[in-house]
Short mmCIF file of C-alpha atoms and ligand atoms in Angstrom, two decimals:
data_model
loop_
_atom_site.label_atom_id
_atom_site.label_comp_id
_atom_site.label_asym_id
_atom_site.label_seq_id
_atom_site.Cartn_x
_atom_site.Cartn_y
_atom_site.Cartn_z
CA MET Q 39 -11.30 6.25 -19.67
CA ASN Q 40 -8.63 4.68 -17.66
CA THR Q 41 -10.90 3.30 -14.97
CA ILE Q 42 -10.87 -0.40 -14.35
CA GLU Q 43 -14.04 -2.21 -15.36
CA LEU Q 44 -15.46 -3.58 -12.15
CA LEU Q 45 -18.67 -3.22 -10.22
CA ARG Q 46 -18.56 -0.57 -7.52
CA LEU Q 47 -20.50 -0.55 -4.26
CA ALA Q 48 -22.02 2.82 -5.19
CA ASP Q 49 -23.66 1.15 -8.22
CA VAL Q 50 -25.21 -1.72 -6.25
CA ASP Q 51 -28.70 -1.41 -4.75
CA VAL Q 52 -28.10 -2.65 -1.21
CA ARG Q 53 -31.53 -1.87 0.28
CA GLY Q 54 -32.64 -4.77 2.46
CA LYS Q 55 -29.58 -6.78 1.45
CA ARG Q 56 -26.89 -8.36 3.58
CA VAL Q 57 -23.59 -6.70 2.68
CA LEU Q 58 -20.32 -8.33 3.74
CA ILE Q 59 -17.47 -5.80 3.60
CA ARG Q 60 -13.89 -7.06 3.64
CA ALA Q 61 -11.93 -4.08 4.96
CA ASP Q 62 -8.27 -3.65 5.89
CA LEU Q 63 -8.41 -2.76 9.59
CA ASN Q 64 -4.95 -4.13 10.32
CA VAL Q 65 -3.89 -1.22 12.53
CA PRO Q 66 -0.69 -0.96 14.58
CA GLN Q 67 -1.14 -1.54 18.33
CA ASP Q 68 1.10 -1.05 21.36
CA ASP Q 69 1.89 -3.82 23.85
CA ALA Q 70 -1.32 -3.15 25.74
CA GLY Q 71 -3.37 -3.57 22.55
CA ARG Q 72 -4.09 0.15 22.21
CA ILE Q 73 -4.38 1.39 18.63
CA THR Q 74 -1.45 3.69 17.82
CA ASP Q 75 -2.66 4.83 14.39
CA ASP Q 76 -6.29 4.55 13.27
CA THR Q 77 -5.79 5.74 9.68
CA ARG Q 78 -6.96 2.42 8.23
CA ILE Q 79 -10.14 2.46 10.34
CA ARG Q 80 -10.96 6.01 9.22
CA ALA Q 81 -10.25 5.08 5.60
CA SER Q 82 -12.67 2.14 5.89
CA LEU Q 83 -15.62 4.11 7.27
CA PRO Q 84 -17.10 5.39 3.97
CA ALA Q 85 -17.99 1.92 2.63
CA VAL Q 86 -19.82 1.01 5.84
CA GLN Q 87 -21.53 4.39 6.10
CA ASP Q 88 -22.67 4.25 2.49
CA ALA Q 89 -24.09 0.71 2.77
CA LEU Q 90 -25.90 1.61 6.00
CA ALA Q 91 -27.27 4.89 4.66
CA ARG Q 92 -28.77 3.04 1.70
CA GLY Q 93 -30.50 0.44 3.87
CA GLY Q 94 -28.05 -2.43 3.83
CA ALA Q 95 -27.52 -4.87 6.69
CA VAL Q 96 -23.78 -4.63 7.13
CA MET Q 97 -21.13 -7.10 8.28
CA VAL Q 98 -17.55 -5.89 8.24
CA THR Q 99 -14.48 -8.05 8.72
CA SER Q 100 -10.70 -7.75 8.45
CA HIS Q 101 -7.52 -9.52 9.32
CA LEU Q 102 -5.39 -8.27 12.20
CA GLY Q 103 -1.77 -9.30 12.62
CA ARG Q 104 -0.66 -12.81 11.81
CA PRO Q 105 -2.80 -15.19 13.88
CA VAL Q 106 -2.56 -18.96 13.82
CA GLU Q 107 -5.59 -20.32 11.97
CA GLY Q 108 -8.15 -21.99 14.21
CA ARG Q 109 -7.13 -20.16 17.40
CA LEU Q 110 -8.23 -16.70 18.46
CA THR Q 111 -5.87 -15.23 21.07
CA ASP Q 112 -6.13 -11.93 22.93
CA ALA Q 113 -3.50 -10.46 20.64
CA ASP Q 114 -5.54 -11.27 17.53
CA THR Q 115 -8.98 -10.03 18.51
CA LEU Q 116 -10.60 -7.19 16.62
CA ALA Q 117 -12.18 -5.99 19.92
CA PRO Q 118 -10.15 -2.73 20.11
CA VAL Q 119 -10.81 -2.14 16.41
CA ALA Q 120 -14.57 -2.70 16.85
CA ALA Q 121 -14.58 -0.24 19.76
CA ARG Q 122 -12.75 2.43 17.76
CA PHE Q 123 -14.85 1.80 14.66
CA GLY Q 124 -18.02 2.18 16.75
CA GLU Q 125 -16.74 5.46 18.23
CA LEU Q 126 -16.01 6.90 14.79
CA LEU Q 127 -19.33 5.65 13.44
CA GLY Q 128 -21.17 6.98 16.46
CA ARG Q 129 -22.89 3.72 17.34
CA ASP Q 130 -22.35 0.36 19.00
CA MET Q 131 -20.35 -2.14 17.05
CA ARG Q 132 -21.11 -5.69 18.10
CA LEU Q 133 -18.25 -8.13 17.55
CA ILE Q 134 -19.20 -11.67 16.46
CA ARG Q 135 -16.95 -14.67 17.07
CA ASP Q 136 -17.21 -18.00 15.22
CA TRP Q 137 -19.28 -16.37 12.54
CA VAL Q 138 -18.58 -18.44 9.45
CA ASN Q 139 -21.69 -20.61 9.81
CA GLY Q 140 -24.02 -17.74 10.69
CA GLY Q 141 -26.36 -18.14 13.68
CA THR Q 142 -28.99 -16.13 15.49
CA TRP Q 143 -26.94 -12.93 15.09
CA HIS Q 144 -27.12 -13.45 11.34
CA ALA Q 145 -30.77 -14.44 11.20
CA SER Q 146 -31.74 -11.28 13.09
CA LEU Q 147 -29.57 -8.88 11.08
CA THR Q 148 -31.77 -6.29 9.36
CA SER Q 149 -31.57 -3.16 7.28
CA GLY Q 150 -29.49 -0.48 9.04
CA ASP Q 151 -27.70 -2.95 11.37
CA VAL Q 152 -23.94 -3.22 11.49
CA VAL Q 153 -21.76 -5.90 13.11
CA MET Q 154 -18.07 -6.68 13.01
CA LEU Q 155 -16.95 -10.24 12.32
CA GLU Q 156 -13.83 -11.40 14.19
CA ASN Q 157 -10.38 -11.57 12.60
CA CYS Q 158 -10.96 -13.42 9.34
CA ARG Q 159 -7.41 -14.78 9.31
CA VAL Q 160 -8.30 -17.00 12.25
CA ASN Q 161 -10.67 -19.01 10.03
CA PRO Q 162 -9.03 -22.27 8.88
CA GLY Q 163 -8.52 -22.10 5.12
CA GLU Q 164 -8.30 -18.31 4.90
CA LYS Q 165 -4.66 -18.13 3.79
CA ALA Q 166 -5.00 -21.07 1.41
CA ASP Q 167 -7.86 -19.31 -0.42
CA ASP Q 168 -9.96 -22.36 0.49
CA VAL Q 169 -13.06 -22.82 -1.64
CA SER Q 170 -15.36 -24.33 0.99
CA LEU Q 171 -14.54 -21.56 3.48
CA ALA Q 172 -15.17 -19.00 0.74
CA GLN Q 173 -18.52 -20.64 -0.10
CA GLN Q 174 -19.57 -20.60 3.56
CA MET Q 175 -18.72 -16.90 3.86
CA ALA Q 176 -20.47 -16.14 0.56
CA ARG Q 177 -23.66 -17.75 1.89
CA LEU Q 178 -23.79 -15.10 4.63
CA CYS Q 179 -24.32 -12.27 2.18
CA ASP Q 180 -26.23 -10.96 -0.82
CA VAL Q 181 -23.45 -8.53 -1.67
CA TYR Q 182 -19.72 -9.03 -1.10
CA CYS Q 183 -17.74 -5.81 -1.11
CA ASN Q 184 -13.94 -5.80 -1.11
CA ASP Q 185 -12.57 -2.52 0.24
CA ALA Q 186 -9.16 -3.85 1.34
CA PHE Q 187 -6.57 -2.55 -1.13
CA GLY Q 188 -3.78 -3.37 1.33
CA THR Q 189 -4.37 -7.11 0.92
CA ALA Q 190 -5.40 -7.09 -2.75
CA HIS Q 191 -2.10 -8.75 -3.71
CA ARG Q 192 -2.84 -11.83 -1.62
CA PRO Q 193 -5.37 -14.38 -2.85
CA GLU Q 194 -7.09 -15.43 0.36
CA ALA Q 195 -10.57 -16.81 1.02
CA SER Q 196 -11.99 -13.45 2.18
CA THR Q 197 -10.25 -11.38 -0.50
CA HIS Q 198 -10.36 -13.67 -3.49
CA ALA Q 199 -12.30 -16.97 -3.56
CA ILE Q 200 -15.37 -15.46 -1.86
CA ALA Q 201 -15.75 -13.06 -4.79
CA ARG Q 202 -16.39 -16.06 -7.06
CA TYR Q 203 -19.32 -17.32 -4.97
CA ALA Q 204 -21.10 -14.28 -3.53
CA PRO Q 205 -24.30 -13.42 -5.47
CA ILE Q 206 -22.87 -9.97 -6.19
CA ALA Q 207 -19.19 -9.02 -5.83
CA CYS Q 208 -18.08 -5.41 -5.95
CA ALA Q 209 -15.29 -3.00 -5.00
CA GLY Q 210 -15.69 -0.59 -2.10
CA PRO Q 211 -14.91 3.14 -2.33
CA LEU Q 212 -11.39 2.86 -0.89
CA LEU Q 213 -10.36 0.06 -3.24
CA SER Q 214 -11.96 1.97 -6.14
CA ALA Q 215 -10.13 5.18 -5.26
CA GLU Q 216 -6.79 3.37 -5.07
CA LEU Q 217 -7.31 1.74 -8.44
CA ASP Q 218 -8.45 4.99 -10.02
CA ALA Q 219 -5.45 6.92 -8.69
CA LEU Q 220 -2.96 4.24 -9.73
CA GLY Q 221 -4.64 3.89 -13.12
CA ARG Q 222 -4.46 7.64 -13.61
CA ALA Q 223 -0.77 7.72 -12.71
CA LEU Q 224 0.32 4.71 -14.75
CA GLY Q 225 -2.42 4.10 -17.31
CA ALA Q 226 -2.39 7.21 -19.51
CA PRO Q 227 -0.38 9.67 -17.41
CA ARG Q 228 0.18 13.30 -18.18
CA ARG Q 229 3.82 13.52 -19.28
CA PRO Q 230 6.55 13.77 -18.33
CA LEU Q 231 6.00 10.82 -16.01
CA VAL Q 232 8.61 10.72 -13.26
CA ALA Q 233 9.05 7.83 -10.84
CA ILE Q 234 11.10 8.05 -7.67
CA VAL Q 235 12.13 4.65 -6.39
CA ALA Q 236 14.32 4.69 -3.32
CA GLY Q 237 14.58 3.30 0.20
CA ALA Q 238 16.21 0.25 1.67
CA LYS Q 239 14.52 -2.73 0.03
CA VAL Q 240 16.95 -3.02 -2.81
CA SER Q 241 16.30 -6.50 -4.16
CA THR Q 242 12.50 -6.31 -4.10
CA LYS Q 243 12.49 -2.91 -5.72
CA LEU Q 244 14.78 -3.77 -8.60
CA THR Q 245 11.88 -5.61 -10.25
CA ILE Q 246 9.79 -2.46 -9.87
CA LEU Q 247 12.58 -0.48 -11.53
CA ARG Q 248 12.64 -2.86 -14.46
CA ALA Q 249 8.86 -2.52 -14.91
CA LEU Q 250 8.86 1.26 -14.52
CA ALA Q 251 11.97 2.02 -16.60
CA ALA Q 252 10.11 1.33 -19.83
CA LYS Q 253 7.05 3.40 -18.84
CA VAL Q 254 8.49 6.54 -17.31
CA ASP Q 255 10.35 9.51 -18.78
CA THR Q 256 12.67 9.84 -15.78
CA LEU Q 257 13.49 7.26 -13.16
CA ILE Q 258 14.91 8.88 -10.04
CA VAL Q 259 16.73 6.46 -7.76
CA GLY Q 260 17.77 7.01 -4.16
CA GLY Q 261 18.82 5.20 -1.00
CA GLY Q 262 20.24 1.71 -1.35
CA ILE Q 263 18.97 1.55 -4.92
CA ALA Q 264 20.96 4.62 -5.97
CA ASN Q 265 24.02 3.07 -4.32
CA THR Q 266 23.58 -0.08 -6.39
CA PHE Q 267 23.32 2.06 -9.54
CA LEU Q 268 26.42 4.09 -8.56
CA LEU Q 269 28.29 0.82 -8.09
CA ALA Q 270 27.07 -0.34 -11.49
CA SER Q 271 28.37 2.85 -13.08
CA GLY Q 272 31.81 2.38 -11.54
CA GLN Q 273 31.57 4.92 -8.71
CA PRO Q 274 33.01 4.12 -5.28
CA ILE Q 275 30.33 3.58 -2.61
CA GLY Q 276 32.45 2.50 0.36
CA LYS Q 277 30.44 0.54 2.94
CA SER Q 278 27.07 1.88 1.76
CA LEU Q 279 23.92 -0.21 1.66
CA ALA Q 280 23.76 -1.80 -1.79
CA GLU Q 281 23.36 -5.15 -3.45
CA ALA Q 282 26.49 -5.93 -5.40
CA ASP Q 283 24.97 -9.02 -7.00
CA LEU Q 284 22.30 -6.82 -8.57
CA ALA Q 285 24.72 -4.30 -10.06
CA GLY Q 286 24.47 -6.17 -13.38
CA GLU Q 287 20.74 -5.64 -13.37
CA ALA Q 288 21.23 -1.94 -12.64
CA ARG Q 289 23.83 -1.71 -15.41
CA ALA Q 290 21.35 -3.26 -17.86
CA ILE Q 291 18.75 -0.60 -16.99
CA LEU Q 292 21.33 2.19 -17.43
CA ASP Q 293 22.36 0.78 -20.81
CA ALA Q 294 18.81 0.26 -22.04
CA PHE Q 295 17.65 3.73 -20.97
CA PRO Q 296 20.78 5.92 -21.16
CA ASN Q 297 19.23 9.29 -20.30
CA LYS Q 298 16.41 8.24 -18.04
CA VAL Q 299 18.18 7.53 -14.76
CA PRO Q 300 19.96 10.55 -13.26
CA LEU Q 301 22.47 9.41 -10.64
CA PRO Q 302 23.50 11.47 -7.60
CA ILE Q 303 26.35 13.90 -8.24
CA ASP Q 304 26.90 14.68 -4.55
CA VAL Q 305 26.08 12.74 -1.39
CA VAL Q 306 26.02 13.04 2.40
CA CYS Q 307 28.20 10.46 4.11
CA ALA Q 308 29.11 9.25 7.59
CA THR Q 309 31.41 6.54 8.83
CA ARG Q 310 28.82 5.02 11.18
CA PHE Q 311 25.08 4.43 10.90
CA ALA Q 312 23.89 6.63 13.77
CA ALA Q 313 21.84 9.76 14.39
CA ASP Q 314 24.84 11.52 15.95
CA ALA Q 315 27.42 10.44 13.36
CA PRO Q 316 29.25 13.48 11.93
CA SER Q 317 28.08 14.06 8.35
CA GLN Q 318 30.14 15.10 5.36
CA THR Q 319 28.80 16.35 2.04
CA LYS Q 320 31.01 15.48 -0.91
CA PRO Q 321 31.00 14.91 -4.66
CA VAL Q 322 30.18 11.32 -5.44
CA GLU Q 323 33.70 10.68 -6.82
CA ALA Q 324 35.15 11.49 -3.39
CA VAL Q 325 33.40 8.71 -1.45
CA LYS Q 326 35.99 6.78 0.57
CA ASP Q 327 36.28 3.12 1.51
CA ASP Q 328 34.93 3.61 5.03
CA ASP Q 329 32.08 5.94 3.98
CA LEU Q 330 28.39 5.17 4.22
CA ILE Q 331 26.27 7.18 1.77
CA LEU Q 332 23.21 8.15 3.85
CA ASP Q 333 21.59 10.89 1.76
CA ILE Q 334 21.72 12.71 -1.56
CA GLY Q 335 23.62 16.01 -1.52
CA PRO Q 336 22.18 19.52 -2.09
CA ARG Q 337 23.28 19.81 -5.74
CA THR Q 338 21.58 16.48 -6.53
CA ALA Q 339 18.45 17.52 -4.61
CA ALA Q 340 18.28 20.79 -6.56
CA ALA Q 341 18.69 19.02 -9.93
CA LEU Q 342 16.02 16.46 -9.05
CA GLY Q 343 13.78 19.25 -7.79
CA ARG Q 344 13.87 20.85 -11.26
CA ILE Q 345 12.87 17.56 -12.91
CA ILE Q 346 10.01 17.12 -10.42
CA ALA Q 347 8.82 20.71 -10.92
CA ALA Q 348 8.58 20.17 -14.69
CA SER Q 349 6.78 16.80 -14.55
CA GLY Q 350 3.15 16.00 -15.34
CA THR Q 351 2.80 12.91 -13.14
CA ILE Q 352 4.90 11.70 -10.22
CA VAL Q 353 4.99 8.26 -8.60
CA TRP Q 354 6.96 8.12 -5.36
CA ASN Q 355 8.07 5.14 -3.31
CA GLY Q 356 10.99 5.25 -0.91
CA PRO Q 357 12.92 7.92 1.03
CA VAL Q 358 16.14 9.00 -0.72
CA GLY Q 359 18.11 9.00 2.53
CA VAL Q 360 18.01 8.01 6.18
CA PHE Q 361 15.36 10.65 6.88
CA GLU Q 362 14.84 9.37 10.44
CA PHE Q 363 18.21 11.00 11.33
CA ASP Q 364 18.05 14.80 10.97
CA ALA Q 365 21.57 15.04 9.53
CA PHE Q 366 20.51 12.80 6.62
CA ALA Q 367 16.93 14.01 6.13
CA SER Q 368 17.55 17.01 3.84
CA GLY Q 369 17.40 15.05 0.59
CA THR Q 370 14.06 13.41 1.36
CA HIS Q 371 12.74 16.72 2.70
CA ALA Q 372 13.72 18.46 -0.56
CA ILE Q 373 12.08 15.74 -2.67
CA ALA Q 374 8.89 15.87 -0.56
CA GLN Q 375 8.81 19.66 -0.90
CA ALA Q 376 9.41 19.51 -4.66
CA ILE Q 377 6.55 17.02 -5.11
CA ALA Q 378 4.27 19.13 -2.91
CA THR Q 379 4.90 22.30 -4.92
CA SER Q 380 4.91 20.67 -8.37
CA PRO Q 381 1.72 21.12 -10.41
CA ALA Q 382 1.97 17.42 -11.35
CA PHE Q 383 -0.52 14.77 -10.22
CA SER Q 384 1.39 12.80 -7.60
CA ILE Q 385 0.86 9.43 -6.00
CA ALA Q 386 2.94 8.09 -3.13
CA GLY Q 387 2.99 4.87 -1.15
CA GLY Q 388 5.10 2.69 1.13
CA GLY Q 389 5.25 2.55 4.92
CA ASP Q 390 8.37 4.67 5.34
CA THR Q 391 7.44 6.99 2.48
CA ILE Q 392 4.18 7.79 4.27
CA ALA Q 393 6.13 8.37 7.50
CA ALA Q 394 8.41 10.80 5.63
CA ILE Q 395 5.40 12.60 4.11
CA ALA Q 396 3.95 13.00 7.61
CA LYS Q 397 7.29 14.15 9.04
CA PHE Q 398 7.66 16.88 6.42
CA GLY Q 399 3.99 17.89 6.63
CA VAL Q 400 3.16 17.62 2.92
CA ALA Q 401 0.36 15.02 3.07
CA ASP Q 402 -2.35 17.41 1.88
CA ARG Q 403 -0.27 18.43 -1.14
CA ILE Q 404 0.23 14.89 -2.48
CA GLY Q 405 -2.37 13.94 -5.09
CA TYR Q 406 -3.03 10.51 -3.64
CA ILE Q 407 -1.42 8.56 -0.81
CA SER Q 408 -1.83 4.82 -1.17
CA THR Q 409 -2.80 2.89 1.95
CA GLY Q 410 -1.40 -0.41 0.69
CA GLY Q 411 2.33 -1.02 1.07
CA GLY Q 412 2.83 -4.43 -0.56
CA ALA Q 413 -0.15 -4.06 -2.88
CA PHE Q 414 1.08 -0.63 -4.02
CA LEU Q 415 4.53 -2.02 -4.82
CA GLU Q 416 3.10 -5.00 -6.72
CA PHE Q 417 0.89 -2.67 -8.73
CA LEU Q 418 3.99 -0.62 -9.62
CA GLU Q 419 5.70 -3.85 -10.65
CA GLY Q 420 2.93 -4.27 -13.19
CA ARG Q 421 1.56 -7.40 -11.50
CA THR Q 422 -2.16 -8.05 -11.48
CA LEU Q 423 -3.67 -8.02 -8.02
CA PRO Q 424 -5.66 -11.26 -7.55
CA ALA Q 425 -8.41 -9.65 -5.46
CA VAL Q 426 -8.93 -7.04 -8.19
CA GLU Q 427 -8.67 -9.55 -11.02
CA VAL Q 428 -11.53 -11.65 -9.62
CA LEU Q 429 -13.79 -8.60 -9.36
CA ILE Q 430 -13.03 -7.76 -12.98
CA GLU Q 431 -13.84 -11.37 -13.97
CA ARG Q 432 -17.15 -11.12 -12.11
CA ALA Q 433 -17.97 -7.81 -13.79
CA ARG Q 434 -17.32 -9.41 -17.17
CA GLY Q 435 -19.56 -12.31 -16.22
CA ALA Q 436 -16.69 -14.71 -16.77
CA THR Q 437 -17.18 -16.34 -13.39
CA ALA Q 438 -20.76 -17.29 -12.70
CA ALA Q 439 -22.16 -16.93 -9.22
CA ARG Q 440 -23.11 -20.20 -7.54
P1 ADP G 223 9.01 2.15 1.97
O1 ADP G 223 8.62 1.59 3.32
O2 ADP G 223 8.51 3.55 1.78
O3 ADP G 223 8.69 1.23 0.83
P2 ADP G 223 11.74 1.18 2.33
O4 ADP G 223 11.26 0.34 3.46
O5 ADP G 223 12.23 0.51 1.11
O6 ADP G 223 10.62 2.29 1.96
O7 ADP G 223 12.98 2.08 2.80
C1 ADP G 223 12.89 2.99 3.86
C2 ADP G 223 14.15 3.01 4.66
O8 ADP G 223 15.27 3.19 3.83
C3 ADP G 223 14.20 4.14 5.67
O9 ADP G 223 14.15 3.59 6.97
C4 ADP G 223 15.53 4.84 5.39
O10 ADP G 223 16.25 5.15 6.57
C5 ADP G 223 16.28 3.81 4.58
N1 ADP G 223 17.30 4.40 3.71
C6 ADP G 223 17.15 5.37 2.79
N2 ADP G 223 18.32 5.69 2.22
C7 ADP G 223 19.26 4.91 2.79
C8 ADP G 223 20.67 4.78 2.64
N3 ADP G 223 21.35 5.52 1.77
N4 ADP G 223 21.30 3.87 3.41
C9 ADP G 223 20.62 3.13 4.30
N5 ADP G 223 19.29 3.19 4.49
C10 ADP G 223 18.61 4.08 3.75
MG1 MG G 224 9.55 0.21 4.61
#
């Protein structure tokens, strides 16, 4: 049930075929260009390994950073990524520049070969989802495989238009796994379904709240979002992070779903935003004008922990406090622990959420951790991801290959 109807790489016979894999290898680097976290490279290995093992001739590409189209600079090159990818794969990874029109490297590519194609965001027309660029790229391959969930929300030539023109267009294992996990959590979830939406990005996440409020049994809010809800319910929040102009929106959600959104009953405050600021735990009614609410209090954490323990499915995005500062990390720690020990299927995503999961050492007890920040949030918002939509269209035969 519940799985999205699209063609998967595992179901495509790739023997003797040229396979172009669009991965998300956009890894963080330090000033010297050294890779500081290779999670995305590791996550992208299975697609390449599978296509190679089954006799495909593999080309893999990705974007890296935000290059200017038409100009490859030292900061934009995939060279360090190709080196790391090769190390993990246990073989040489040749990096091809100016690859869009093919060439001798392409003509000589045979079964079992693998090459990396330079930063695809350098190609003019990539961001604009340009049709002629997409057609040129499609001509390089027999099979196009999108394995880049992290960019699935952006229609670009290598994530979207190319899927219309490649002879075969399919989803890679990472993209498939993301869609399966998200579908399982939000499609026909085991109830109660609990969503935790917190963090600092108040305005962007209010749309997610609106979409989730109708679907979930409990909507737990935290961080700046909880502050906006407290404001909406008439509680004092002092100088806390919030968006006063969205209090009406928060009020509307509280009115429409009266028992779904538990608000904090106690909070941890400080009068400055700093790691060494003295903290004070107090009931929410006692927040003063010069207070900053920087975490949920222990009574709130315990109450939320009980809801999480009794849930069937949990979706988590956003730390409930400033977990980077130890004095304000307890709430997020408690939530992470409650999710880890709950028998519920859990899915978590978001850059800082993943950092919190790592900090509290619960990664292996989360059901699924999404690799795509923006794409994960847009999925939660209920938006269709263009790169996924086009693969579904192709699977339905709605879009004919060239
Ligand atoms: P994610 O990256 O997981 O989507 P966000 O970027 O929305 O999450 O929010 C994460 C940030 O929110 C963290 O850096 C955290 O310190 C901050 N934050 C959480 N609660 C508060 C709060 N009460 N006041 C200010 N910042 C907060
Ligand atoms: Mg963030």
